[in-house]
Amino acid sequence: MKTLRGTWRRPSVRLALAVLAVIALLAVAGAALAPHDPLTQRPEDLLQGPGAGHLLGTDYLGRDVLSRLLAGTGRSVVGALEAVGTAILLGVLPGLASVWFGRTVEWTAQRAADTLMTMPFTVFAIAVVGALGNGMHQAMLALGLLFAPLYFRVTRAAALGLKQAQYVEAAELMGASRRWILRTHIWSKILPTLAVTTAQAVGQALLVVASLTFLGLGVQPPAPTWGGMLAADLGYLAQQPWAPLLPGAAIMLTVGALNLLADAIRDGGTADHRALARGTSPWRRGRRTRAVPGPAARDAGPDGRILRPADPHQTEAGAGADATAGTGAGAPGARRAEEAHASRHTPDKEAEQRATA
C-alpha cells in the first residue's frame, strides 16, 4: 500500500490519471454530453467536414462523429473493464489456492491455465459468440477467460515468494489460520503487483475489444463503439482520410495512459524494495533520520579516531618514543618531556647543600 500511495506523487502518474479521469467521465456521461443523437441519420449531411454544426463532421450516413465518439466511449471502456474483472475473479483466487491447498489443486489449476494460454483471443471469442450468441457480455466473458491465466501466474509467483518468508512461517508455527495469513500478510504484498497487471490488462483488453467490434462482434450496429467507427470510416478514406484518426487517437491515449500508470507503479515498487534493502524509505526524501551511535562511534574522538584505553605497560615506552621523536629544533613537546625527565631524576640543589652542612 505504501508503494501505491507513493506512486501518486510522480508527475507522469498525475498526467496518466488526468487522462483516465477524462475517459472515465466520458464513459459515464458521454451520451449525455453528446451534442446530437448518435443514431440519427441525416442524408443531407453525408460526409461533411468539421464545422459549426458538427465539430468533427459527419459519417457516411450523416451521423455526428463527435456524438458517436462520446457515446461509444462507455461501451468500449465498460467492455474492457468487464473482461478484466472476469479475469481477476477467475485468476487470482485459483492462483492463491494453488499455493496453499495442496498439490492436487496446484496441478489442476496449472494444467487449466496452460490450456487457456494456448488459445488465441479472436478465434476463441468468435467461437464463444457463435455458441452463446452475439453480445457484449458473451464476448467479454470469453475474453476474461483468456486473460485469467495471466492473473493466475502473477498471483501464484508473488504468493510463492511470500509463503517462504520468515514472518509467514512464524505465523504458521504459532497456529494462525490460512485465512488470517492471506488477509494480513499476503494480500497487501501482492496488491501492487496486481495493480500493475490490471493497468496493463485493461489496455490490452481495450485493444481486443476494439478488434472484436471492428469485426462486428460483441456490439450490434448501429450502436457506436471505437472499433465500429474505425471499420465504418475505412470505406470512405478517399472522402475523409482523417476520419479514422479520431477513434484511433482515443484508443491510443487511453492505452498509453494505462501503460504509463503501470510503468510508474512497477518502478515505484522496485524503488521501494531497493530502499528497504538499504534501510531507507524512498518516499521520505525530505526527512533525515538520526543515526544511533554504536560503541565505536561513542569511543571516537573529535577528529573521528577511535580512542582505545592505553596499556599501562606501554605508557613509559610510548612517552620515551614520543620524546625521542620530538627532539628536533622548535619542538615544544620535546622540551616539556626533557624538563619533566630532569625534574624526576636530577637531585635538588638546596637539599644537597643542607645534607652537606
Short mmCIF file of C-alpha atoms in Angstrom, two decimals:
data_model
loop_
_atom_site.label_atom_id
_atom_site.label_comp_id
_atom_site.label_asym_id
_atom_site.label_seq_id
_atom_site.Cartn_x
_atom_site.Cartn_y
_atom_site.Cartn_z
CA MET A 1 0.00 0.00 0.00
CA LYS A 2 2.91 2.36 0.64
CA THR A 3 4.04 1.76 -2.92
CA LEU A 4 0.63 2.73 -4.30
CA ARG A 5 0.39 5.83 -2.11
CA GLY A 6 3.88 6.98 -3.03
CA THR A 7 3.28 6.45 -6.74
CA TRP A 8 0.66 9.21 -6.91
CA ARG A 9 3.37 11.82 -6.30
CA ARG A 10 5.01 11.21 -9.67
CA PRO A 11 4.21 13.75 -12.42
CA SER A 12 3.78 11.01 -15.02
CA VAL A 13 1.19 9.31 -12.83
CA ARG A 14 -0.74 12.55 -12.41
CA LEU A 15 -0.80 13.03 -16.18
CA ALA A 16 -1.98 9.47 -16.74
CA LEU A 17 -4.65 9.82 -14.07
CA ALA A 18 -5.86 13.08 -15.61
CA VAL A 19 -6.30 11.38 -19.00
CA LEU A 20 -8.02 8.38 -17.42
CA ALA A 21 -10.31 10.68 -15.41
CA VAL A 22 -11.47 12.35 -18.62
CA ILE A 23 -12.04 8.95 -20.24
CA ALA A 24 -13.98 7.77 -17.17
CA LEU A 25 -16.15 10.90 -17.28
CA LEU A 26 -16.90 10.32 -20.95
CA ALA A 27 -17.62 6.66 -20.29
CA VAL A 28 -20.19 7.58 -17.64
CA ALA A 29 -21.74 10.72 -19.14
CA GLY A 30 -20.64 10.60 -22.77
CA ALA A 31 -24.12 10.00 -24.14
CA ALA A 32 -25.49 12.92 -22.10
CA LEU A 33 -22.69 15.24 -23.25
CA ALA A 34 -23.19 14.40 -26.93
CA PRO A 35 -24.49 17.44 -28.86
CA HIS A 36 -26.60 15.28 -31.21
CA ASP A 37 -28.29 11.92 -31.22
CA PRO A 38 -25.54 9.43 -32.21
CA LEU A 39 -28.06 7.23 -34.07
CA THR A 40 -29.96 9.90 -36.02
CA GLN A 41 -29.25 9.74 -39.77
CA ARG A 42 -29.27 12.92 -41.90
CA PRO A 43 -28.99 12.14 -45.62
CA GLU A 44 -28.49 15.83 -46.42
CA ASP A 45 -25.32 15.97 -44.27
CA LEU A 46 -23.39 13.00 -45.62
CA LEU A 47 -19.59 13.05 -45.18
CA GLN A 48 -19.36 16.67 -44.13
CA GLY A 49 -16.17 18.08 -42.70
CA PRO A 50 -15.79 19.79 -39.33
CA GLY A 51 -17.95 22.87 -38.97
CA ALA A 52 -20.10 24.87 -36.59
CA GLY A 53 -22.98 22.40 -36.68
CA HIS A 54 -20.77 19.32 -36.45
CA LEU A 55 -17.45 19.93 -34.74
CA LEU A 56 -15.87 16.70 -36.04
CA GLY A 57 -18.00 16.31 -39.17
CA THR A 58 -20.43 13.55 -40.11
CA ASP A 59 -20.06 9.96 -41.32
CA TYR A 60 -21.39 8.22 -44.43
CA LEU A 61 -24.96 8.22 -43.03
CA GLY A 62 -24.93 11.84 -41.85
CA ARG A 63 -24.48 10.97 -38.16
CA ASP A 64 -22.49 13.34 -35.95
CA VAL A 65 -18.99 11.94 -35.41
CA LEU A 66 -18.39 13.70 -32.07
CA SER A 67 -21.65 12.37 -30.66
CA ARG A 68 -20.83 8.83 -31.74
CA LEU A 69 -17.31 9.11 -30.34
CA LEU A 70 -18.61 10.26 -26.95
CA ALA A 71 -21.39 7.67 -26.85
CA GLY A 72 -19.05 4.86 -27.90
CA THR A 73 -16.59 5.55 -25.07
CA GLY A 74 -18.82 3.91 -22.47
CA ARG A 75 -19.32 0.66 -24.40
CA SER A 76 -15.63 0.28 -25.22
CA VAL A 77 -14.33 1.04 -21.72
CA VAL A 78 -17.01 -0.92 -19.88
CA GLY A 79 -16.37 -3.91 -22.11
CA ALA A 80 -12.64 -3.86 -21.29
CA LEU A 81 -13.35 -3.50 -17.56
CA GLU A 82 -15.83 -6.36 -17.67
CA ALA A 83 -13.25 -8.63 -19.29
CA VAL A 84 -10.55 -7.70 -16.76
CA GLY A 85 -12.95 -8.13 -13.82
CA THR A 86 -13.80 -11.61 -15.04
CA ALA A 87 -10.10 -12.41 -15.37
CA ILE A 88 -9.41 -11.24 -11.80
CA LEU A 89 -12.15 -13.46 -10.39
CA LEU A 90 -11.04 -16.48 -12.40
CA GLY A 91 -7.29 -15.96 -11.95
CA VAL A 92 -6.44 -14.51 -8.54
CA LEU A 93 -8.32 -16.95 -6.34
CA PRO A 94 -7.02 -20.09 -8.12
CA GLY A 95 -3.53 -18.61 -8.01
CA LEU A 96 -3.66 -18.30 -4.22
CA ALA A 97 -5.35 -21.67 -3.85
CA SER A 98 -2.62 -23.42 -5.85
CA VAL A 99 -0.05 -22.27 -3.28
CA TRP A 100 -1.95 -23.03 -0.07
CA PHE A 101 -4.23 -26.01 -0.79
CA GLY A 102 -2.02 -28.90 -1.75
CA ARG A 103 -0.53 -30.49 -4.83
CA THR A 104 -3.83 -31.67 -6.31
CA VAL A 105 -5.25 -28.17 -6.55
CA GLU A 106 -1.89 -26.89 -7.77
CA TRP A 107 -1.62 -29.44 -10.59
CA THR A 108 -5.23 -28.95 -11.71
CA ALA A 109 -5.00 -25.15 -11.76
CA GLN A 110 -1.71 -25.16 -13.65
CA ARG A 111 -3.00 -27.53 -16.34
CA ALA A 112 -6.12 -25.41 -16.83
CA ALA A 113 -4.01 -22.24 -17.12
CA ASP A 114 -1.69 -23.88 -19.64
CA THR A 115 -4.66 -24.96 -21.73
CA LEU A 116 -6.21 -21.49 -21.84
CA MET A 117 -2.89 -19.85 -22.72
CA THR A 118 -2.67 -21.83 -25.95
CA MET A 119 -5.94 -20.40 -27.31
CA PRO A 120 -5.90 -17.25 -29.49
CA PHE A 121 -8.10 -14.38 -28.33
CA THR A 122 -10.00 -13.62 -31.51
CA VAL A 123 -10.69 -17.21 -32.56
CA PHE A 124 -11.87 -18.21 -29.09
CA ALA A 125 -14.09 -15.11 -28.83
CA ILE A 126 -15.65 -15.87 -32.22
CA ALA A 127 -16.33 -19.45 -31.12
CA VAL A 128 -17.96 -18.35 -27.85
CA VAL A 129 -20.07 -15.70 -29.59
CA GLY A 130 -21.13 -18.27 -32.17
CA ALA A 131 -22.17 -20.68 -29.42
CA LEU A 132 -23.77 -18.25 -26.95
CA GLY A 133 -24.96 -15.50 -29.27
CA ASN A 134 -23.57 -12.18 -30.47
CA GLY A 135 -23.50 -9.91 -27.45
CA MET A 136 -21.07 -7.82 -25.45
CA HIS A 137 -21.36 -9.92 -22.30
CA GLN A 138 -20.66 -13.17 -24.13
CA ALA A 139 -17.61 -11.73 -25.88
CA MET A 140 -16.23 -10.22 -22.68
CA LEU A 141 -16.75 -13.49 -20.80
CA ALA A 142 -14.64 -15.26 -23.41
CA LEU A 143 -12.02 -12.51 -23.25
CA GLY A 144 -11.88 -12.60 -19.44
CA LEU A 145 -11.49 -16.36 -19.50
CA LEU A 146 -8.41 -15.98 -21.71
CA PHE A 147 -6.95 -13.22 -19.52
CA ALA A 148 -7.35 -15.34 -16.36
CA PRO A 149 -4.06 -17.31 -16.81
CA LEU A 150 -2.16 -14.02 -16.68
CA TYR A 151 -3.54 -13.23 -13.21
CA PHE A 152 -3.12 -16.84 -12.16
CA ARG A 153 0.60 -16.88 -12.91
CA VAL A 154 1.28 -13.42 -11.47
CA THR A 155 -0.59 -14.18 -8.24
CA ARG A 156 0.98 -17.59 -7.87
CA ALA A 157 4.53 -16.26 -8.37
CA ALA A 158 4.02 -13.50 -5.79
CA ALA A 159 2.40 -15.84 -3.26
CA LEU A 160 5.16 -18.46 -3.61
CA GLY A 161 7.80 -15.90 -2.70
CA LEU A 162 5.82 -14.66 0.28
CA LYS A 163 5.00 -18.11 1.60
CA GLN A 164 8.69 -18.74 2.25
CA ALA A 165 9.08 -15.52 4.22
CA GLN A 166 10.09 -15.91 7.86
CA TYR A 167 7.15 -13.94 9.26
CA VAL A 168 4.70 -16.16 7.36
CA GLU A 169 6.39 -19.31 8.63
CA ALA A 170 6.37 -17.88 12.16
CA ALA A 171 2.63 -17.17 11.87
CA GLU A 172 2.01 -20.75 10.74
CA LEU A 173 4.02 -22.15 13.65
CA MET A 174 2.04 -20.00 16.08
CA GLY A 175 -1.20 -21.53 14.80
CA ALA A 176 -2.52 -18.71 12.60
CA SER A 177 -5.21 -19.74 10.13
CA ARG A 178 -4.68 -19.60 6.38
CA ARG A 179 -7.41 -17.02 6.03
CA TRP A 180 -5.72 -14.73 8.56
CA ILE A 181 -2.30 -15.14 6.90
CA LEU A 182 -3.72 -14.43 3.46
CA ARG A 183 -5.59 -11.36 4.67
CA THR A 184 -2.81 -9.96 6.86
CA HIS A 185 0.49 -10.88 5.22
CA ILE A 186 -0.17 -11.92 1.62
CA TRP A 187 -2.88 -9.73 0.15
CA SER A 188 -1.28 -6.38 0.96
CA LYS A 189 2.05 -7.55 -0.51
CA ILE A 190 0.67 -8.76 -3.84
CA LEU A 191 -1.67 -5.80 -4.32
CA PRO A 192 0.94 -3.57 -6.09
CA THR A 193 1.76 -6.43 -8.46
CA LEU A 194 -1.92 -6.92 -9.23
CA ALA A 195 -2.30 -3.17 -9.81
CA VAL A 196 0.46 -3.22 -12.43
CA THR A 197 -1.07 -6.29 -14.08
CA THR A 198 -4.55 -4.72 -14.07
CA ALA A 199 -3.38 -1.50 -15.69
CA GLN A 200 -1.66 -3.42 -18.46
CA ALA A 201 -4.54 -5.88 -18.86
CA VAL A 202 -7.13 -3.11 -19.26
CA GLY A 203 -5.09 -1.61 -22.08
CA GLN A 204 -4.75 -4.97 -23.79
CA ALA A 205 -8.44 -5.73 -23.29
CA LEU A 206 -9.36 -2.37 -24.79
CA LEU A 207 -7.38 -3.21 -27.91
CA VAL A 208 -9.02 -6.64 -28.16
CA VAL A 209 -12.49 -5.10 -27.67
CA ALA A 210 -11.76 -2.63 -30.45
CA SER A 211 -10.65 -5.53 -32.65
CA LEU A 212 -13.81 -7.53 -31.95
CA THR A 213 -16.13 -4.57 -32.54
CA PHE A 214 -14.15 -3.80 -35.70
CA LEU A 215 -15.18 -7.26 -36.90
CA GLY A 216 -18.77 -6.68 -35.79
CA LEU A 217 -18.61 -8.99 -32.74
CA GLY A 218 -19.99 -8.07 -29.34
CA VAL A 219 -21.99 -4.97 -30.32
CA GLN A 220 -24.66 -4.90 -32.96
CA PRO A 221 -24.66 -1.93 -35.36
CA PRO A 222 -25.65 0.88 -35.33
CA ALA A 223 -24.55 1.09 -31.68
CA PRO A 224 -21.40 3.26 -31.63
CA THR A 225 -18.07 1.84 -30.50
CA TRP A 226 -14.48 2.89 -31.19
CA GLY A 227 -13.75 -0.24 -33.21
CA GLY A 228 -17.01 0.01 -35.12
CA MET A 229 -16.26 3.62 -36.07
CA LEU A 230 -12.85 2.55 -37.38
CA ALA A 231 -14.44 -0.13 -39.54
CA ALA A 232 -17.05 2.28 -40.93
CA ASP A 233 -14.54 5.03 -41.75
CA LEU A 234 -12.17 2.76 -43.67
CA GLY A 235 -14.62 2.56 -46.57
CA TYR A 236 -14.55 6.32 -47.12
CA LEU A 237 -10.89 7.21 -46.85
CA ALA A 238 -10.97 8.98 -50.22
CA GLN A 239 -13.58 11.47 -48.95
CA GLN A 240 -12.40 11.72 -45.31
CA PRO A 241 -8.81 10.47 -44.87
CA TRP A 242 -8.66 11.92 -41.37
CA ALA A 243 -11.79 10.18 -40.04
CA PRO A 244 -10.11 7.00 -38.63
CA LEU A 245 -7.68 9.17 -36.67
CA LEU A 246 -10.38 10.24 -34.20
CA PRO A 247 -11.31 6.84 -32.70
CA GLY A 248 -7.69 5.72 -33.16
CA ALA A 249 -6.48 8.69 -31.09
CA ALA A 250 -8.98 7.87 -28.34
CA ILE A 251 -7.74 4.28 -28.20
CA MET A 252 -4.09 5.40 -28.27
CA LEU A 253 -4.50 7.95 -25.46
CA THR A 254 -6.35 5.52 -23.21
CA VAL A 255 -3.94 2.61 -23.71
CA GLY A 256 -0.91 4.93 -23.40
CA ALA A 257 -2.16 6.37 -20.10
CA LEU A 258 -2.77 2.87 -18.73
CA ASN A 259 0.72 1.70 -19.73
CA LEU A 260 2.26 4.84 -18.24
CA LEU A 261 0.43 4.20 -14.98
CA ALA A 262 1.53 0.56 -14.94
CA ASP A 263 5.19 1.51 -15.53
CA ALA A 264 5.08 4.08 -12.73
CA ILE A 265 3.62 1.61 -10.24
CA ARG A 266 6.21 -1.01 -11.21
CA ASP A 267 9.09 1.48 -10.92
CA GLY A 268 7.76 2.64 -7.57
CA GLY A 269 7.68 -0.92 -6.28
CA THR A 270 11.24 -1.53 -7.48
CA ALA A 271 12.49 1.65 -5.80
CA ASP A 272 10.64 0.71 -2.62
CA HIS A 273 12.30 -2.72 -2.46
CA ARG A 274 15.75 -1.22 -3.07
CA ALA A 275 15.20 1.37 -0.37
CA LEU A 276 14.07 -1.27 2.11
CA ALA A 277 17.22 -3.23 1.33
CA ARG A 278 19.27 -0.12 2.20
CA GLY A 279 17.20 0.63 5.28
CA THR A 280 15.71 3.90 3.99
CA SER A 281 12.34 4.89 2.58
CA PRO A 282 12.11 6.32 -0.97
CA TRP A 283 9.04 8.38 -0.13
CA ARG A 284 10.71 10.28 2.77
CA ARG A 285 13.46 12.04 0.89
CA GLY A 286 12.96 15.31 2.71
CA ARG A 287 13.34 13.77 6.17
CA ARG A 288 16.63 12.96 7.83
CA THR A 289 16.93 10.16 10.28
CA ARG A 290 19.23 10.47 13.27
CA ALA A 291 21.67 7.61 13.46
CA VAL A 292 22.11 5.91 16.83
CA PRO A 293 25.82 5.89 17.68
CA GLY A 294 27.32 2.48 18.16
CA PRO A 295 30.11 1.56 20.57
CA ALA A 296 32.79 2.55 18.07
CA ALA A 297 31.17 5.94 17.46
CA ARG A 298 30.85 6.64 21.19
CA ASP A 299 34.57 5.90 21.69
CA ALA A 300 35.65 8.19 18.85
CA GLY A 301 37.44 11.43 19.48
CA PRO A 302 36.75 14.86 17.97
CA ASP A 303 38.82 14.01 14.90
CA GLY A 304 36.92 10.76 14.28
CA ARG A 305 39.68 8.44 15.51
CA ILE A 306 38.82 5.58 17.83
CA LEU A 307 40.12 6.20 21.36
CA ARG A 308 41.42 2.95 22.84
CA PRO A 309 42.40 2.64 26.51
CA ALA A 310 46.16 2.94 26.99
CA ASP A 311 48.19 -0.07 28.01
CA PRO A 312 49.91 0.71 31.37
CA HIS A 313 52.92 -1.39 30.35
CA GLN A 314 53.44 0.69 27.21
CA THR A 315 52.95 4.16 28.74
CA GLU A 316 56.54 4.89 29.66
CA ALA A 317 57.85 3.35 26.46
CA GLY A 318 55.42 5.40 24.42
CA ALA A 319 56.33 8.57 26.28
CA GLY A 320 60.01 7.92 25.68
CA ALA A 321 59.37 7.27 22.00
CA ASP A 322 57.37 10.47 21.69
CA ALA A 323 60.13 12.45 23.39
CA THR A 324 62.78 10.92 21.19
CA ALA A 325 60.72 11.60 18.07
CA GLY A 326 60.22 15.25 19.06
CA THR A 327 63.83 16.23 19.84
CA GLY A 328 64.10 18.35 16.71
CA ALA A 329 64.55 22.08 16.95
CA GLY A 330 61.43 24.03 17.73
CA ALA A 331 59.50 21.06 19.14
CA PRO A 332 57.75 22.26 22.31
CA GLY A 333 56.57 18.77 23.15
CA ALA A 334 60.15 17.51 23.25
CA ARG A 335 61.26 20.32 25.59
CA ARG A 336 58.44 19.62 28.03
CA ALA A 337 59.33 15.94 28.03
CA GLU A 338 63.00 16.68 28.77
CA GLU A 339 62.12 19.10 31.61
CA ALA A 340 59.80 16.53 33.16
CA HIS A 341 62.53 13.88 32.92
CA ALA A 342 65.12 16.23 34.50
CA SER A 343 62.77 17.16 37.34
CA ARG A 344 62.29 13.49 38.21
CA HIS A 345 65.95 12.34 38.00
CA THR A 346 68.08 15.49 38.88
CA PRO A 347 68.66 15.97 42.73
CA ASP A 348 67.51 19.19 44.33
CA LYS A 349 70.47 21.55 44.91
CA GLU A 350 69.17 23.04 48.20
CA ALA A 351 68.52 19.62 49.64
CA GLU A 352 72.06 18.58 48.71
CA GLN A 353 73.59 21.67 50.45
CA ARG A 354 71.63 21.05 53.66
CA ALA A 355 72.78 17.44 53.68
CA THR A 356 76.46 18.52 53.24
CA ALA A 357 76.24 21.04 56.09
#
